[in-house]
Coordinates of C-alpha atoms in Angstrom, one line a residue:
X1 CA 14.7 -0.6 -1.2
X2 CA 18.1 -1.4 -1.4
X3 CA 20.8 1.4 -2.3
X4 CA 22.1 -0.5 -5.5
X5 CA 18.1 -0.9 -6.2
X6 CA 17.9 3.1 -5.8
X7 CA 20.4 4.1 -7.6
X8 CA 19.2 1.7 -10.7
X9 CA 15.9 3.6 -9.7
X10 CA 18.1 7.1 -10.5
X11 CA 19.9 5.6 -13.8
X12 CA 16.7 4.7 -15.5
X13 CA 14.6 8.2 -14.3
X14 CA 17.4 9.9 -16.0
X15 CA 16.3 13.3 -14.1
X16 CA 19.4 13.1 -12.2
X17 CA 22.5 12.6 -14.7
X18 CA 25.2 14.7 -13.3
X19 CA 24.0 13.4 -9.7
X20 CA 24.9 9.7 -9.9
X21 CA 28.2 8.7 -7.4
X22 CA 31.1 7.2 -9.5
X23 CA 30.9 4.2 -6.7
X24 CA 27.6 3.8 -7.1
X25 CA 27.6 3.5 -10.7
X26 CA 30.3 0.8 -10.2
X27 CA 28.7 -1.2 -7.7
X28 CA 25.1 -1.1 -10.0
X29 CA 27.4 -2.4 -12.9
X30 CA 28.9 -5.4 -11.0
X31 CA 25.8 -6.4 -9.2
X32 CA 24.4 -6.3 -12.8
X33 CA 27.0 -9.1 -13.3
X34 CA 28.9 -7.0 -15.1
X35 CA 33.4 -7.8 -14.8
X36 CA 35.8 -4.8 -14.0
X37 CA 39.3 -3.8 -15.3
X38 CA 40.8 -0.8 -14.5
X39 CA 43.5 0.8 -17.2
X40 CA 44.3 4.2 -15.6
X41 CA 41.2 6.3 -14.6
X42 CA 39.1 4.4 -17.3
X43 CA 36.9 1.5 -15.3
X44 CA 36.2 -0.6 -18.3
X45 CA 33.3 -3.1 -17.7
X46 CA 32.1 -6.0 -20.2
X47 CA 29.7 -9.2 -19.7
X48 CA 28.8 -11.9 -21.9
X49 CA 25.8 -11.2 -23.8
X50 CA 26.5 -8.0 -24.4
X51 CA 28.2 -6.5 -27.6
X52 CA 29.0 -3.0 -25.9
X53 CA 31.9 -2.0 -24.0
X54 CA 31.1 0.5 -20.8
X55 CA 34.1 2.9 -20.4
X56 CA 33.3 5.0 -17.6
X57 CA 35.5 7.7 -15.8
X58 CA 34.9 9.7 -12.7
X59 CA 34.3 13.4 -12.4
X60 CA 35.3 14.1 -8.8
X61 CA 33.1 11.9 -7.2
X62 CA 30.5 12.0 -9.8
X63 CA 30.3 9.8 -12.9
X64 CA 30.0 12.0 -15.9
X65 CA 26.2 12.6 -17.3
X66 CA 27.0 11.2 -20.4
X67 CA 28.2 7.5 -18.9
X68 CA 25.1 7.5 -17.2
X69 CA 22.9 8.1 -19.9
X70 CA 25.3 5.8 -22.1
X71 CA 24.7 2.6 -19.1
X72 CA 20.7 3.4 -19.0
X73 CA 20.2 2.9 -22.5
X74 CA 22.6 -0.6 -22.3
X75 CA 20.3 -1.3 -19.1
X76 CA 17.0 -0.9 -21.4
X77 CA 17.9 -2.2 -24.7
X78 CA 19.2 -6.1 -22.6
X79 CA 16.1 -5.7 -20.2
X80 CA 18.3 -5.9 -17.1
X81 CA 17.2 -6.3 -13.3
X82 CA 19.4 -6.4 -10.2

């Protein structure tokens, strides 16, 4: 199992919220083909076929609970696979 495969594996257990690296997060999110701008400390990613917007910030080296939670339920609801 790959480490972007893992942490997808963390993201959609959702035990683990307040656990999941910033970087990690990111690199799931482009390997999901997802595109990156940065405007500050807000890592703002989009993709085509998808309505929502992911605005994610980090919280010391970890993304913040709620991010996660907001990226699984994008994850789910567009069936997404790495």
């Amino acid at each position: 199992m790959s480490r972007v495969e893992k942490i997808l594996k963390d993201v959609l257990c959702g035990t683990s919220d307040a656990n999941i690296s910033f970087i990690a997060l990111c690199q799931l999110l482009k390997r999901l083909s997802f595109k990156e701008r940065t405007k500050g400390s807000h890592h703002i990613f989009t993709r085509d076929n998808v309505e929502e917007i992911i605005n994610i910030q980090s919280k010391g080296s970890k993304a913040k609970p709620y991010q996660v939670k907001q990226v699984r339920g994008i994850i789910l609801k567009y069936k997404m696979e790495v």
